[in-house]
Structure formats: structure tokens, C-alpha cells
Coordinates of C-alpha atoms in Angstrom, one line a residue:
M1 CA 0.0 0.0 0.0
T2 CA 3.1 2.2 0.1
G3 CA 2.5 5.4 -1.9
A4 CA -1.2 4.6 -2.4
I5 CA -3.9 6.8 -0.9
P6 CA -5.8 4.6 1.6
T7 CA -9.6 4.4 1.3
I8 CA -11.5 4.5 4.6
A9 CA -15.2 3.6 4.7
L10 CA -17.6 5.1 7.3
A11 CA -20.2 2.5 8.2
G12 CA -22.9 2.2 10.9
N13 CA -26.6 2.2 11.7
P14 CA -28.8 5.1 10.5
N15 CA -28.9 8.1 12.9
A16 CA -25.5 7.3 14.4
G17 CA -24.1 10.6 13.3
K18 CA -22.1 9.0 10.5
S19 CA -22.8 11.8 7.9
S20 CA -21.9 14.5 10.5
L21 CA -18.6 12.8 11.1
F22 CA -18.0 12.5 7.3
N23 CA -18.7 16.2 6.9
A24 CA -16.5 17.2 9.8
L25 CA -13.5 15.2 8.4
T26 CA -13.9 16.2 4.7
G27 CA -15.4 19.7 4.9
A28 CA -16.0 20.9 1.3
R29 CA -13.7 18.3 -0.2
Q30 CA -16.4 15.9 -1.1
K31 CA -18.5 14.9 -4.1
I32 CA -21.8 13.1 -4.5
A33 CA -22.7 10.7 -7.4
N34 CA -24.5 7.3 -7.7
Y35 CA -23.0 3.9 -7.6
P36 CA -22.9 2.3 -11.1
G37 CA -26.1 0.4 -11.9
V38 CA -28.1 1.5 -8.9
T39 CA -29.8 4.7 -7.6
V40 CA -28.0 4.6 -4.3
E41 CA -26.1 7.8 -3.5
R42 CA -22.3 7.6 -3.3
K43 CA -20.6 10.2 -1.1
A44 CA -16.8 10.4 -1.3
G45 CA -14.3 13.0 0.1
H46 CA -10.7 13.7 1.1
A47 CA -9.0 14.3 4.4
S48 CA -5.5 14.2 5.8
F49 CA -3.6 12.5 8.5
A50 CA -1.7 14.6 11.1
D51 CA 1.5 14.6 9.0
G52 CA -0.3 15.8 5.8
R53 CA -0.7 12.4 4.1
P54 CA -4.0 12.2 2.2
L55 CA -6.7 9.7 2.6
S56 CA -10.0 9.0 0.8
L57 CA -13.3 8.7 2.7
I58 CA -16.5 7.1 1.6
D59 CA -19.8 7.5 3.5
L60 CA -21.6 4.2 3.2
P61 CA -25.5 4.1 3.4
G62 CA -26.8 3.5 6.9
S63 CA -27.3 -0.2 7.5
Y64 CA -28.5 -2.6 10.3
S65 CA -26.9 -5.8 9.0
L66 CA -24.7 -7.4 6.3
T67 CA -27.9 -9.3 5.3
P68 CA -29.5 -6.5 3.2
S69 CA -33.2 -5.7 3.2
S70 CA -32.9 -2.7 0.9
P71 CA -30.8 -1.4 -2.0
D72 CA -28.9 0.9 0.4
E73 CA -27.9 -2.0 2.7
A74 CA -27.0 -4.1 -0.4
V75 CA -24.5 -1.4 -1.5
T76 CA -23.0 -1.2 2.0
R77 CA -22.5 -5.0 2.1
D78 CA -21.0 -5.1 -1.4
V79 CA -18.5 -2.3 -0.7
V80 CA -17.1 -3.7 2.5
L81 CA -16.8 -7.2 0.8
G82 CA -15.2 -5.6 -2.3
Q83 CA -18.0 -6.7 -4.6
Q84 CA -19.4 -3.3 -5.6
A85 CA -18.7 -2.3 -9.2
G86 CA -16.7 0.9 -9.5
Q87 CA -15.6 0.9 -5.9
K88 CA -12.5 -0.9 -4.5
R89 CA -12.6 -2.6 -1.2
P90 CA -11.8 -0.1 1.6
D91 CA -8.4 -0.4 3.3
A92 CA -10.0 0.3 6.7
I93 CA -13.5 0.7 8.3
V94 CA -14.6 3.3 10.8
I95 CA -17.7 2.0 12.5
V96 CA -19.8 4.9 13.9
V97 CA -22.0 3.9 16.9
D98 CA -24.5 6.0 18.9
A99 CA -23.2 6.0 22.5
A100 CA -26.7 6.3 23.9
N101 CA -27.9 3.3 21.9
L102 CA -24.9 1.1 22.2
D103 CA -26.4 -2.4 22.4
N104 CA -28.4 -2.0 19.2
H105 CA -25.5 -0.4 17.2
L106 CA -23.0 -3.1 18.3
C107 CA -24.9 -5.8 16.4
F108 CA -23.8 -4.4 13.1
A109 CA -20.4 -3.5 14.5
L110 CA -19.7 -7.1 15.4
E111 CA -20.5 -8.2 11.9
L112 CA -18.1 -5.6 10.4
I113 CA -15.3 -6.4 12.8
A114 CA -15.5 -10.1 11.9
L115 CA -14.5 -9.2 8.3
G116 CA -10.9 -8.8 9.4
L117 CA -10.3 -5.4 7.9
P118 CA -8.4 -2.7 9.9
T119 CA -11.2 -1.3 12.0
V120 CA -11.8 1.6 14.4
V121 CA -15.0 2.3 16.3
A122 CA -16.1 5.9 16.7
L123 CA -18.1 6.2 19.9
N124 CA -20.2 9.1 18.7
M125 CA -22.6 11.5 20.4
L126 CA -21.0 10.8 23.7
D127 CA -22.2 14.2 25.0
L128 CA -25.8 13.3 24.6
A129 CA -25.3 10.0 26.4
E130 CA -23.6 11.8 29.3
R131 CA -26.4 14.3 29.4
D132 CA -28.9 11.4 29.9
G133 CA -26.8 10.0 32.8
L134 CA -24.9 7.3 30.9
T135 CA -21.1 7.0 31.5
L136 CA -19.2 4.6 29.2
D137 CA -15.6 3.1 29.4
A138 CA -14.1 3.4 25.9
E139 CA -11.0 1.4 26.9
R140 CA -13.2 -1.5 28.3
L141 CA -15.3 -1.4 25.1
A142 CA -12.1 -1.6 23.0
G143 CA -11.0 -4.6 25.0
E144 CA -14.3 -6.4 24.5
L145 CA -14.4 -5.6 20.7
G146 CA -10.7 -6.2 20.0
V147 CA -10.4 -2.9 18.0
P148 CA -9.6 0.7 19.0
V149 CA -12.5 2.8 20.3
V150 CA -12.3 6.6 20.0
P151 CA -14.9 8.9 21.7
T152 CA -16.2 11.5 19.3
V153 CA -18.7 14.3 19.1
A154 CA -18.9 14.9 15.4
V155 CA -21.1 18.0 15.4
R156 CA -18.5 19.7 17.7
R157 CA -15.5 18.3 15.9
R158 CA -14.3 16.5 19.1
G159 CA -12.1 13.5 18.8
L160 CA -11.3 13.9 15.1
S161 CA -7.5 14.0 15.4
E162 CA -7.5 11.0 17.8
L163 CA -9.7 9.1 15.3
L164 CA -7.4 9.8 12.4
A165 CA -4.4 8.7 14.5
A166 CA -6.1 5.4 15.4
I167 CA -7.0 4.7 11.8
D168 CA -3.3 5.3 10.7
Q169 CA -2.1 3.0 13.5
E170 CA -4.5 0.2 12.6
I171 CA -3.6 0.3 8.9
L172 CA 0.1 0.2 9.9
V173 CA -0.4 -2.7 12.3
H174 CA -2.3 -4.7 9.6
Q175 CA 0.6 -4.1 7.2
L176 CA 3.1 -5.5 9.6
E177 CA 1.3 -8.6 10.8
T178 CA -1.8 -10.7 9.9
H179 CA -4.8 -10.2 12.2
T180 CA -7.6 -12.6 12.6
H181 CA -11.0 -11.9 14.2
A182 CA -13.4 -14.3 15.6
A183 CA -16.6 -14.5 13.7
P184 CA -19.7 -13.1 15.5
P185 CA -22.0 -15.6 17.0
P186 CA -24.3 -17.3 14.5
G187 CA -27.9 -16.1 14.3
D188 CA -29.6 -12.8 15.2
V189 CA -30.5 -13.9 18.8
A190 CA -26.9 -14.8 19.7
L191 CA -25.6 -11.6 18.0
H192 CA -28.0 -9.4 20.0
R193 CA -27.1 -11.2 23.2
R194 CA -23.4 -10.7 22.6
A195 CA -24.0 -7.0 21.8
R196 CA -26.0 -6.5 25.0
A197 CA -23.3 -8.2 27.1
I198 CA -20.5 -6.0 25.6
A199 CA -22.6 -2.8 26.2
R200 CA -23.2 -3.8 29.8
A201 CA -19.5 -4.4 30.3
A202 CA -18.6 -1.0 28.9
T203 CA -21.2 0.9 31.1
L204 CA -19.7 2.4 34.2
S205 CA -22.9 4.1 35.5
E206 CA -26.4 5.0 34.4
T207 CA -29.5 6.5 35.9
P208 CA -31.9 4.1 37.7
V209 CA -34.7 5.0 35.2
R210 CA -32.4 4.0 32.3
R211 CA -31.6 0.6 34.0
W212 CA -35.3 0.0 34.8
T213 CA -36.2 0.8 31.2
Q214 CA -33.6 -1.6 29.8
R215 CA -34.8 -4.4 32.0
V216 CA -38.4 -3.9 31.0
D217 CA -37.4 -3.6 27.4
A218 CA -35.4 -6.9 27.6
V219 CA -38.7 -8.6 28.2
L220 CA -41.2 -6.5 26.1
L221 CA -38.9 -6.4 23.1
H222 CA -37.9 -10.0 23.2
P223 CA -38.7 -11.7 19.8
V224 CA -40.7 -14.4 21.5
A225 CA -41.8 -13.2 24.9
G226 CA -42.5 -9.7 23.7
F227 CA -44.7 -10.9 20.9
L228 CA -46.7 -13.1 23.2
I229 CA -47.2 -10.2 25.6
L230 CA -48.4 -8.1 22.7
L231 CA -50.9 -10.8 21.7
A232 CA -52.0 -11.1 25.4
L233 CA -52.6 -7.3 25.7
M234 CA -54.7 -7.4 22.5
F235 CA -56.6 -10.4 23.8
V236 CA -57.4 -8.7 27.1
M237 CA -58.5 -5.6 25.3
F238 CA -61.1 -7.4 23.2
Q239 CA -62.3 -9.4 26.2
A240 CA -62.9 -6.0 28.0
V241 CA -64.8 -4.7 25.0
Y242 CA -67.6 -7.1 26.0
A243 CA -67.2 -7.6 29.7
A244 CA -67.1 -3.9 30.6
A245 CA -69.4 -2.5 28.0
E246 CA -72.4 -4.8 28.6
A247 CA -74.1 -2.7 31.3
P248 CA -73.8 0.7 29.6
A249 CA -74.7 -0.7 26.2
D250 CA -77.9 -2.3 27.7
L251 CA -78.7 1.0 29.3
L252 CA -78.4 2.9 26.0
E253 CA -80.5 0.3 24.2
S254 CA -83.2 0.6 26.8
G255 CA -83.1 4.4 26.5
V256 CA -83.6 4.2 22.8
G257 CA -86.5 1.8 23.2
L258 CA -88.2 4.0 25.8
L259 CA -87.8 7.0 23.5
Q260 CA -89.4 5.1 20.6
Q261 CA -92.4 4.2 22.8
W262 CA -92.7 7.8 24.0
V263 CA -92.8 9.1 20.4
V264 CA -95.3 6.4 19.4
G265 CA -97.6 7.5 22.2
A266 CA -97.1 11.2 21.7
M267 CA -97.5 11.6 18.0
P268 CA -100.3 10.5 15.6
D269 CA -99.6 7.7 13.1
T270 CA -98.1 9.9 10.3
I271 CA -95.1 9.7 7.9
L272 CA -93.2 11.9 10.3
R273 CA -93.7 9.5 13.2
G274 CA -92.6 6.6 11.0
L275 CA -89.5 8.5 10.0
I276 CA -88.6 9.3 13.6
V277 CA -89.4 5.9 15.1
E278 CA -88.5 3.5 12.3
G279 CA -85.8 5.6 10.7
L280 CA -83.8 7.9 13.0
L281 CA -84.4 6.2 16.4
A282 CA -84.3 2.6 15.1
G283 CA -81.4 3.2 12.7
V284 CA -79.2 5.7 14.4
G285 CA -80.0 4.4 17.8
A286 CA -78.9 0.9 16.8
V287 CA -75.4 2.3 16.1
V288 CA -75.2 4.7 19.1
V289 CA -75.7 1.8 21.6
F290 CA -72.2 0.5 20.6
L291 CA -70.5 3.7 21.8
P292 CA -69.3 2.0 25.1
Q293 CA -67.5 -0.7 23.1
I294 CA -65.8 1.8 20.9
L295 CA -64.7 3.9 24.0
I296 CA -63.3 0.9 25.8
L297 CA -61.3 -0.1 22.7
F298 CA -59.8 3.4 22.4
L299 CA -59.2 3.6 26.1
F300 CA -56.7 0.7 25.8
I301 CA -55.1 2.3 22.6
L302 CA -54.7 5.6 24.3
L303 CA -53.2 4.0 27.4
L304 CA -50.7 2.0 25.4
E305 CA -49.7 5.1 23.4
A306 CA -49.3 7.4 26.4
S307 CA -47.3 4.8 28.4
G308 CA -44.7 4.5 25.6
Y309 CA -45.6 0.9 24.7
M310 CA -47.0 1.5 21.3
T311 CA -43.6 2.3 19.8
R312 CA -42.3 -0.9 21.2
A313 CA -45.2 -2.7 19.5
A314 CA -44.1 -1.1 16.3
F315 CA -40.6 -2.5 16.9
L316 CA -41.9 -6.0 17.4
M317 CA -44.1 -5.8 14.2
D318 CA -41.3 -4.3 12.1
G319 CA -39.5 -7.6 11.7
L320 CA -42.7 -9.4 10.7
M321 CA -43.6 -6.6 8.2
A322 CA -40.2 -6.8 6.6
K323 CA -40.7 -10.5 5.9
V324 CA -43.7 -9.7 3.7
G325 CA -42.0 -6.8 2.0
L326 CA -43.4 -3.8 4.0
S327 CA -41.3 -1.0 5.5
G328 CA -41.3 -0.4 9.2
R329 CA -42.5 3.1 8.3
G330 CA -45.8 1.5 7.3
F331 CA -46.6 0.4 10.8
I332 CA -47.8 3.8 12.1
P333 CA -50.2 4.4 9.1
L334 CA -51.5 0.9 9.5
L335 CA -51.9 1.4 13.3
S336 CA -53.8 4.6 12.5
S337 CA -56.1 2.6 10.3
F338 CA -57.5 0.7 13.3
A339 CA -59.3 4.0 14.1
C340 CA -60.1 4.9 10.5
A341 CA -58.5 4.0 7.2
V342 CA -58.7 7.6 6.0
P343 CA -56.1 9.2 8.3
G344 CA -54.1 6.0 8.0
I345 CA -53.9 6.4 4.2
M346 CA -53.0 10.1 4.6
A347 CA -50.2 9.1 7.0
T348 CA -48.5 7.1 4.3
R349 CA -47.1 10.3 2.9
A350 CA -44.2 9.8 5.3
I351 CA -43.1 6.7 3.4
P352 CA -40.4 7.7 0.8
D353 CA -40.5 4.7 -1.4
A354 CA -43.4 4.9 -3.9
K355 CA -44.1 1.1 -4.2
D356 CA -43.9 0.7 -0.4
R357 CA -46.3 3.6 0.1
L358 CA -48.7 2.2 -2.5
T359 CA -48.7 -1.3 -0.9
T360 CA -49.5 0.3 2.5
I361 CA -52.4 2.3 1.0
L362 CA -53.9 -0.8 -0.6
I363 CA -53.9 -2.9 2.6
A364 CA -54.9 -0.1 5.0
P365 CA -58.7 -1.0 4.6
L366 CA -57.9 -4.5 5.9
M367 CA -57.1 -3.1 9.3
T368 CA -60.2 -3.5 11.4
C369 CA -61.4 0.1 11.9
S370 CA -63.7 1.2 14.6
A371 CA -66.6 1.4 12.1
R372 CA -66.6 -2.4 11.9
L373 CA -67.0 -2.7 15.7
P374 CA -70.8 -2.1 15.8
V375 CA -71.3 -4.8 13.1
Y376 CA -69.1 -7.2 15.0
A377 CA -70.7 -6.4 18.3
L378 CA -74.2 -6.9 17.0
I379 CA -73.7 -10.2 15.3
I380 CA -71.4 -11.7 18.0
A381 CA -73.8 -10.7 20.8
A382 CA -76.8 -12.2 18.9
F383 CA -75.2 -15.5 17.7
I384 CA -72.2 -16.3 19.9
P385 CA -73.0 -17.6 23.4
D386 CA -72.0 -15.4 26.3
R387 CA -70.0 -18.1 28.2
A388 CA -66.5 -18.9 29.2
V389 CA -64.3 -21.2 27.1
G390 CA -63.6 -24.5 28.8
G391 CA -64.3 -23.3 32.3
S392 CA -61.6 -20.6 32.0
P393 CA -62.2 -16.8 32.5
V394 CA -61.8 -16.3 28.8
G395 CA -65.1 -15.3 27.2
L396 CA -66.2 -16.8 23.9
Q397 CA -67.5 -13.5 22.6
G398 CA -64.3 -11.7 23.2
L399 CA -62.3 -14.6 21.7
V400 CA -64.3 -14.4 18.5
L401 CA -63.8 -10.6 18.3
F402 CA -60.0 -11.1 18.8
G403 CA -60.1 -13.6 16.0
L404 CA -61.7 -11.2 13.6
Y405 CA -59.1 -8.5 14.3
V406 CA -56.3 -11.1 13.9
S407 CA -57.9 -12.2 10.6
G408 CA -57.7 -8.7 9.3
I409 CA -54.0 -8.3 10.2
V410 CA -53.1 -11.7 8.8
G411 CA -55.1 -10.9 5.6
A412 CA -53.2 -7.6 5.3
L413 CA -49.8 -9.3 5.6
V414 CA -50.7 -12.0 3.0
V415 CA -51.9 -9.4 0.6
A416 CA -48.8 -7.3 1.1
F417 CA -46.6 -10.3 0.4
V418 CA -48.4 -10.9 -2.9
L419 CA -48.5 -7.2 -3.9
R420 CA -44.8 -6.7 -3.2
R421 CA -44.0 -9.5 -5.6
T422 CA -46.4 -8.5 -8.4
V423 CA -48.0 -5.1 -9.0
A424 CA -45.9 -3.3 -6.4
R425 CA -42.6 -5.1 -6.7
G426 CA -39.8 -3.7 -4.7
N427 CA -37.5 -4.0 -1.7
S428 CA -38.5 -3.1 1.8
A429 CA -36.4 -0.6 3.8
S430 CA -35.7 -0.7 7.5
F431 CA -36.0 2.3 9.7
M432 CA -34.7 3.5 13.0
M433 CA -37.1 3.7 15.9
E434 CA -36.2 5.7 19.0
M435 CA -37.9 4.2 22.0
P436 CA -39.6 6.8 24.2
R437 CA -39.4 6.6 28.0
Y438 CA -42.0 4.8 29.9
Q439 CA -44.4 7.1 31.8
M440 CA -47.7 7.1 33.6
P441 CA -50.5 8.2 31.3
R442 CA -52.1 11.5 32.3
L443 CA -55.7 11.1 33.1
R444 CA -56.6 14.5 31.6
D445 CA -55.0 13.5 28.2
I446 CA -56.8 10.2 28.2
A447 CA -60.1 11.9 29.0
I448 CA -59.6 14.4 26.2
G449 CA -58.8 11.6 23.8
L450 CA -61.9 9.6 24.7
W451 CA -64.1 12.7 24.4
Q452 CA -62.7 13.5 20.9
R453 CA -63.3 9.9 19.8
A454 CA -66.9 9.9 21.3
W455 CA -67.6 13.3 19.5
I456 CA -66.3 11.9 16.2
F457 CA -68.5 8.9 16.5
L458 CA -71.6 10.8 17.5
R459 CA -71.1 13.4 14.8
R460 CA -70.8 10.6 12.3
A461 CA -74.0 9.1 13.6
G462 CA -75.7 12.5 13.4
T463 CA -74.6 13.2 9.9
I464 CA -73.6 10.4 7.5
I465 CA -75.5 7.6 9.3
A466 CA -78.6 9.7 9.9
M467 CA -78.7 11.0 6.3
T468 CA -78.2 7.5 4.9
T469 CA -80.8 6.1 7.3
V470 CA -83.4 8.7 6.2
I471 CA -82.9 7.9 2.6
L472 CA -83.1 4.2 3.3
W473 CA -86.3 4.6 5.3
L474 CA -87.9 6.4 2.3
L475 CA -86.8 3.7 -0.1
L476 CA -88.2 1.1 2.3
S477 CA -91.5 2.8 3.0
F478 CA -92.5 3.5 -0.6
P479 CA -94.4 2.3 -2.5
K480 CA -96.8 1.1 0.1
A481 CA -97.7 -2.6 -0.1
P482 CA -101.4 -3.2 -0.7
A483 CA -103.4 -4.3 2.3
D484 CA -104.4 -7.6 0.6
S485 CA -100.8 -8.3 -0.5
D486 CA -98.9 -11.2 0.9
M487 CA -95.6 -9.4 0.5
R488 CA -93.9 -7.7 3.4
Q489 CA -93.5 -3.9 3.1
V490 CA -89.7 -4.4 3.2
D491 CA -89.9 -6.7 0.1
Y492 CA -92.4 -4.6 -1.8
S493 CA -90.5 -1.3 -1.4
I494 CA -88.0 0.2 -3.8
A495 CA -85.1 -0.8 -1.6
G496 CA -86.5 -4.3 -1.1
R497 CA -86.7 -4.9 -4.9
I498 CA -83.1 -3.7 -5.3
A499 CA -82.1 -6.1 -2.6
S500 CA -83.9 -8.9 -4.2
G501 CA -81.8 -8.4 -7.4
L502 CA -78.6 -8.3 -5.3
E503 CA -79.6 -11.3 -3.3
V504 CA -79.2 -13.5 -6.4
A505 CA -75.5 -12.6 -6.5
V506 CA -74.9 -13.1 -2.7
K507 CA -77.1 -16.1 -2.1
P508 CA -74.4 -18.6 -2.9
I509 CA -72.3 -17.4 0.0
G510 CA -75.2 -17.8 2.4
F511 CA -76.5 -14.2 2.5
N512 CA -80.2 -13.5 2.7
H513 CA -82.5 -10.6 1.8
D514 CA -81.7 -8.7 5.0
I515 CA -78.0 -8.7 4.3
A516 CA -78.4 -7.8 0.6
L517 CA -80.5 -4.8 1.8
A518 CA -77.8 -3.7 4.2
L519 CA -74.8 -4.0 1.9
I520 CA -75.7 -1.1 -0.4
P521 CA -76.2 1.7 2.1
A522 CA -73.2 0.3 4.1
M523 CA -71.0 1.7 1.3
A524 CA -71.5 5.1 2.9
A525 CA -70.1 3.9 6.2
R526 CA -69.7 0.4 7.6
E527 CA -71.8 1.2 10.7
V528 CA -74.8 1.9 8.4
A529 CA -75.1 -1.9 7.9
V530 CA -76.4 -2.0 11.5
S531 CA -78.8 1.0 11.1
A532 CA -80.0 -0.5 7.8
L533 CA -80.9 -3.8 9.5
A534 CA -82.5 -1.9 12.4
T535 CA -84.6 0.3 10.1
A536 CA -85.8 -2.6 7.9
N537 CA -86.7 -4.7 11.0
A538 CA -88.5 -1.6 12.6
I539 CA -90.6 -1.2 9.4
D540 CA -91.2 -4.9 9.3
A541 CA -92.4 -4.9 12.9
G542 CA -94.9 -2.1 12.2
D543 CA -97.2 -1.7 15.2
D544 CA -96.6 -5.2 16.6
E545 CA -95.7 -4.3 20.2
E546 CA -94.2 -7.8 20.8
A547 CA -91.9 -7.4 17.8
M548 CA -91.0 -3.8 18.8
S549 CA -90.0 -4.9 22.3
Q550 CA -87.4 -7.3 20.8
S551 CA -83.9 -6.1 20.4
L552 CA -82.3 -6.1 16.9
G553 CA -80.2 -9.1 17.9
E554 CA -83.2 -11.1 19.0
R555 CA -85.0 -10.4 15.7
L556 CA -82.0 -11.5 13.7
Q557 CA -81.7 -14.8 15.7
G558 CA -85.1 -15.8 14.4
R559 CA -84.3 -15.0 10.8
W560 CA -80.6 -15.9 10.3
S561 CA -78.8 -19.2 10.7
L562 CA -75.4 -19.3 12.5
A563 CA -73.7 -20.1 9.2
T564 CA -75.1 -16.9 7.7
A565 CA -74.1 -14.8 10.7
L566 CA -70.5 -16.1 10.5
A567 CA -70.3 -15.5 6.8
F568 CA -71.5 -11.9 7.4
L569 CA -68.7 -11.4 9.9
A570 CA -66.2 -12.8 7.4
W571 CA -67.4 -10.5 4.7
F572 CA -66.9 -7.4 6.9
V573 CA -63.3 -8.4 7.7
F574 CA -62.4 -7.7 4.0
A575 CA -65.1 -5.7 2.3
P576 CA -64.1 -2.1 1.5
Q577 CA -67.5 -0.6 2.4
C578 CA -66.6 3.0 2.9
I579 CA -66.8 5.7 0.2
S580 CA -64.5 8.0 2.2
T581 CA -61.7 5.4 2.0
I582 CA -62.1 5.0 -1.8
A583 CA -62.1 8.8 -2.2
I584 CA -59.0 9.4 -0.2
T585 CA -57.2 6.5 -2.1
R586 CA -58.1 8.2 -5.4
R587 CA -56.6 11.5 -4.1
E588 CA -53.4 10.0 -2.7
T589 CA -52.7 7.9 -5.8
N590 CA -53.8 10.7 -8.3
G591 CA -56.3 8.6 -10.3
W592 CA -58.9 5.9 -10.3
K593 CA -56.7 3.0 -11.3
W594 CA -55.5 2.0 -7.8
P595 CA -58.8 2.7 -6.0
M596 CA -60.7 0.5 -8.4
F597 CA -58.0 -2.2 -8.1
M598 CA -58.4 -2.0 -4.3
V599 CA -62.2 -2.2 -4.4
G600 CA -62.0 -5.1 -6.8
Y601 CA -59.5 -7.3 -4.9
L602 CA -61.2 -6.5 -1.5
F603 CA -64.6 -7.5 -2.8
L604 CA -63.2 -10.7 -4.3
L605 CA -61.5 -11.5 -0.9
A606 CA -64.7 -10.7 1.0
Y607 CA -66.9 -12.9 -1.3
A608 CA -64.4 -15.8 -1.1
A609 CA -64.0 -15.5 2.7
A610 CA -67.8 -15.3 3.3
G611 CA -68.4 -18.3 1.0
I612 CA -65.7 -20.4 2.5
T613 CA -67.0 -19.6 6.0
Y614 CA -70.6 -20.3 5.1
W615 CA -70.0 -23.6 3.5
T616 CA -67.6 -24.8 6.1
A617 CA -70.2 -23.9 8.8
V618 CA -72.9 -25.8 6.9
A619 CA -70.6 -28.8 6.6
F620 CA -70.3 -28.8 10.4
G621 CA -74.1 -28.7 10.8
L622 CA -74.3 -25.0 11.7
G623 CA -76.6 -24.0 8.8

């Protein structure tokens, strides 16, 4: 290497301060281009040792591993292995690690050290680590890693001369003698365990809060135990939706019934009374009674977010999402879609890769939004027994609801896997997640969040659902069936005749006239399916006091089979029944191509899922 200008590669995880160190070392003496054959940016520059000898620096793309999951990581791997076209293998590597996040950054460092090249570790952002109460022993860390470790603060140009001297010394040592490095432990689990052990050994002191956080994270972020805890939390949440909401939901339902009886007694039998009793009170009231379930669901979500756990759930899901081709950046938009797909789709703007963003948009409607909950709650309460499973405290109704949510998540992952290998082909990209501190949720913030969610739900019930219900009531009420006709008013009406035509298409999957009637107005909002069923049954009951005294669930029990009810639930796991979702997809994709594709594939999935569920249930004698 005598006379040649050595090439030094800067490598490390994203957000380790690598680019800041590169800029501090090279100043204006740098140029930016692309690596041959790829769109990945190549940053190169020049610096000098203390005696004036030049060296060439290259700033490699941030990576988490030598097993690439993105084009950027593939370039980093190829450069350090000497396999990248147009770029010779570096003579030495500077591994930049974040001092405050040492255990995570050391995983990649161990892989790079095992390559056997002259290596120096830059322990960067040490000032921020010390500010947070963390004191590290650089010499102990060097001893554990077997390579020099130099403390640096790149943004303040601290440690630069020491870093250059260490690089010079490492290159000289490797010229004089052959060095061998032990390969890192095989497998991700062993590698992370070794990295954590080294980080603990190099830590002199830390605040009690930091130690407590790390111990809790060791459990909650464990690839097996952490995932089981996440599933258990979800399971408890869905059990609570039924166990805690039963009393207030019954109270609301009784209140709506009493209000209907009061209106019947106070008003003459006119079209207006029919509109109020059979339309607004029966339809909108049937949706409003599920407000307690929705608030309990969001209470859990708000508590998890405020405590700092939700970001850790994103970390756990990131690895699973990467396996199906999704970026970790897609987790937050998909999480938002559990409230409503519209803000979830809008949140995909933060995803830089176009194909990655498109895939996230197309699967967002598969996340079980709060609008589905009234449908699920109605059918589960009516057809699934309210009893424990096998004598355990686990309720069967909550278990079924948990299964529906999991079905939506699994369906989204499967669809993403297919889309990323067909119409949205591309590589997934990892992203860095900073873990927030654990903290006790503030009751005031939780209360405000619940009030906002309740107001959104009630405003939706008073606008979209009320308007759709009024239109449906008119279509169900006219024309009037003749007194001597054997046909029910619901069947004789305009809406009933439209439903009869649609029933032909959905009958093979076990759907009846009631469901066919509910599917069309449910396109406005999924909850309208419940109000449509309630309005139709209210008109069908007429002045029959016994029928009016029955709840909607009790009426459905007498008209539907269990197989039909299960097929209806399966349909709503997949069906894109929300005009707002279709509209926002058109806006975010700048055309009708992808919204129509989304609607088409979701309806096919819904039809297939309902059909398979129905005929399987019939085969087991549940028809």
C-alpha cells in the first residue's frame, strides 16, 4: 500500500451521526454521485492525517446488517466485501455507533469487525449519552471488541484527530502482521445477546430510570416473549370490550327503546312519526348503543400510546412486516387505520418509497377500523353464546372478536406479500425507531382523547349515518304494499326490490334478503349496515308491540342461521365498504386505477371469505 492513498469507509446504523462525522472530516472536499447500476447515492471525500498524508473517505449508506433488506444495505455490504462495481474494497473501516444506543448499534459493528479489515469504532454523540446520565468506558469497550474505540462528538469536531491517528495506526499494524478476528455468534438472537453483554460491560454508570427501562425492554422487546405479551394485551383488550361494555350498552339500548315508545304515544300515526321511530331512532339508535364498546377499545389504545408501549409494539411488528416486503415506516399508518383508514392512508405520505407507500395504502382498509365494531358487536352478541371457554375466565364472545381482528391483520400481511412480488414489486427498507421513555398516562390527556373519539363517533352518527338512514327509510317505505298483498313492506318497497336483485349474487355465500339490503347503504359507512338492518326490522315490525319490544339481535336470531351470521362477519373483515376510503385513495394515488384495483380485490376477498366460512359452517351442521 506504500504510496497509495488509503480508502476509509464510514459505516454504521442510520442516525448514528455518520454523515456528520464524514462532513467534519472532509469539509467541502467531497463529491456526490451514484454507484454504477443503482440509484443509491455515493458520497466520497478527502481528508489528511496529522503529517499531511491524504486519505480518501466514503460515507456508506446506513445499515442494520450485512444481510440486506434494501438497495442501500446491499450497497454497504458489497462495498465492504469488495463486490461493488466501480468501488475498490476499503483499506479500513470506521464504525460509527451511537453511545446512547450502544447495544443495538454493536450488532452491526460485530459483523463488520468479523470481516478482518483494519477497524476503528467511533463512539459518537457521547455528550448526549452523558447528558442522559450514561457513562461509558471506551477502553473497556475496545478490549471487548478487540479494536480501537475513540470517543467523538462529530457535530462539535471533538475526537477527530484521535480518530485519524487510530486509523493510521490500525492500517500500519495490519501491514506488519496478519490479524484474525473471531466471527460473530451465528444467528440474530446470539448476536444481539453478545452486543448487549458488551454494552453492559462497557457501562460504568447509568440512571436508575435507564436501568429500569432496559430491564423492562429486555422482556417487552424479546422476539418471543415480547410478541406473546403483545398478543395477550390485544386479547385482554377485546375481552374487556364485551365484559365492561355490557351494562352501559344495555342502558343505552333501553333508553332508545323508551324514546321510541314515547314518540309512538305522543305523535299521531303519520309519515313523520314513522321517519322518527323507524328511521332515525331505530337506525341511528342501533349504532349509538355501541358507543361504550368503541370507547373501551380506544381507552386501551390511548393508554398504550401514552405509556410508551405503542412504539415498542411497532418495533416488534417491524421484523414481521419486513418479511412480507413492507417497510417499518408503514406500521404507524396501519396502526392509525385501526381507528379509521382515511387518516391511515394520509399518513403514508411519510413513506419515501413509492411502491412501499402504494402497498401500505392498498392494505390499509384491511385493518379493522372502529366502524366495523358495531357490526361485529351486534352479530357476536346475537349469535355467539355469552359463556366462558372450557371453564376458563376467557369469554367466547371476546375470543371471536379477537379472532376477527387477527384475521384482518393476517389478511393484510398476506396481501402485502403478494402485492410486493407482483404489481408493487420492490425491496423493503428498514427504519430506526427511537424508544420513548415509559411514563404514567395523564388522566386528563386520556379523558380528552376519549371525548374526541366519542364526539367523532356521535357526529358521524348524526350526519352520515342519519342521512343514509333517512334515505333508506324512504326507499323502504314506498311504494306502500297493498293491504291484501302477501308481500312484506320491506320486500315490496324500492329498496326491497333492489335487494332482491342483489340477493341473487350473494345467495351462494349464504347471504339472505336482509344482508343484501344492508350491503348497499353500508357503502357510505360500515356502521350503516347496523342502522339499515334496524330500520328494515322496525318497518317490518310495524305496530306489533311484541316485535317492537325485541332487540335487533333477538330479531336476527329468528331470521338468520349461525352459518349466515358467521359469513356476514367474514365479509366485513375484508369488504371495502366506505366511500371515504375510496375517495382518499383516489386523491393519494392521483387517479382511479388503484382505488378500483383496491375495491376489486377486496370484494373478491370478501366474497371468497364469506363463501368459505358459510359452506364450512354448513358442513359442520351450523346451517
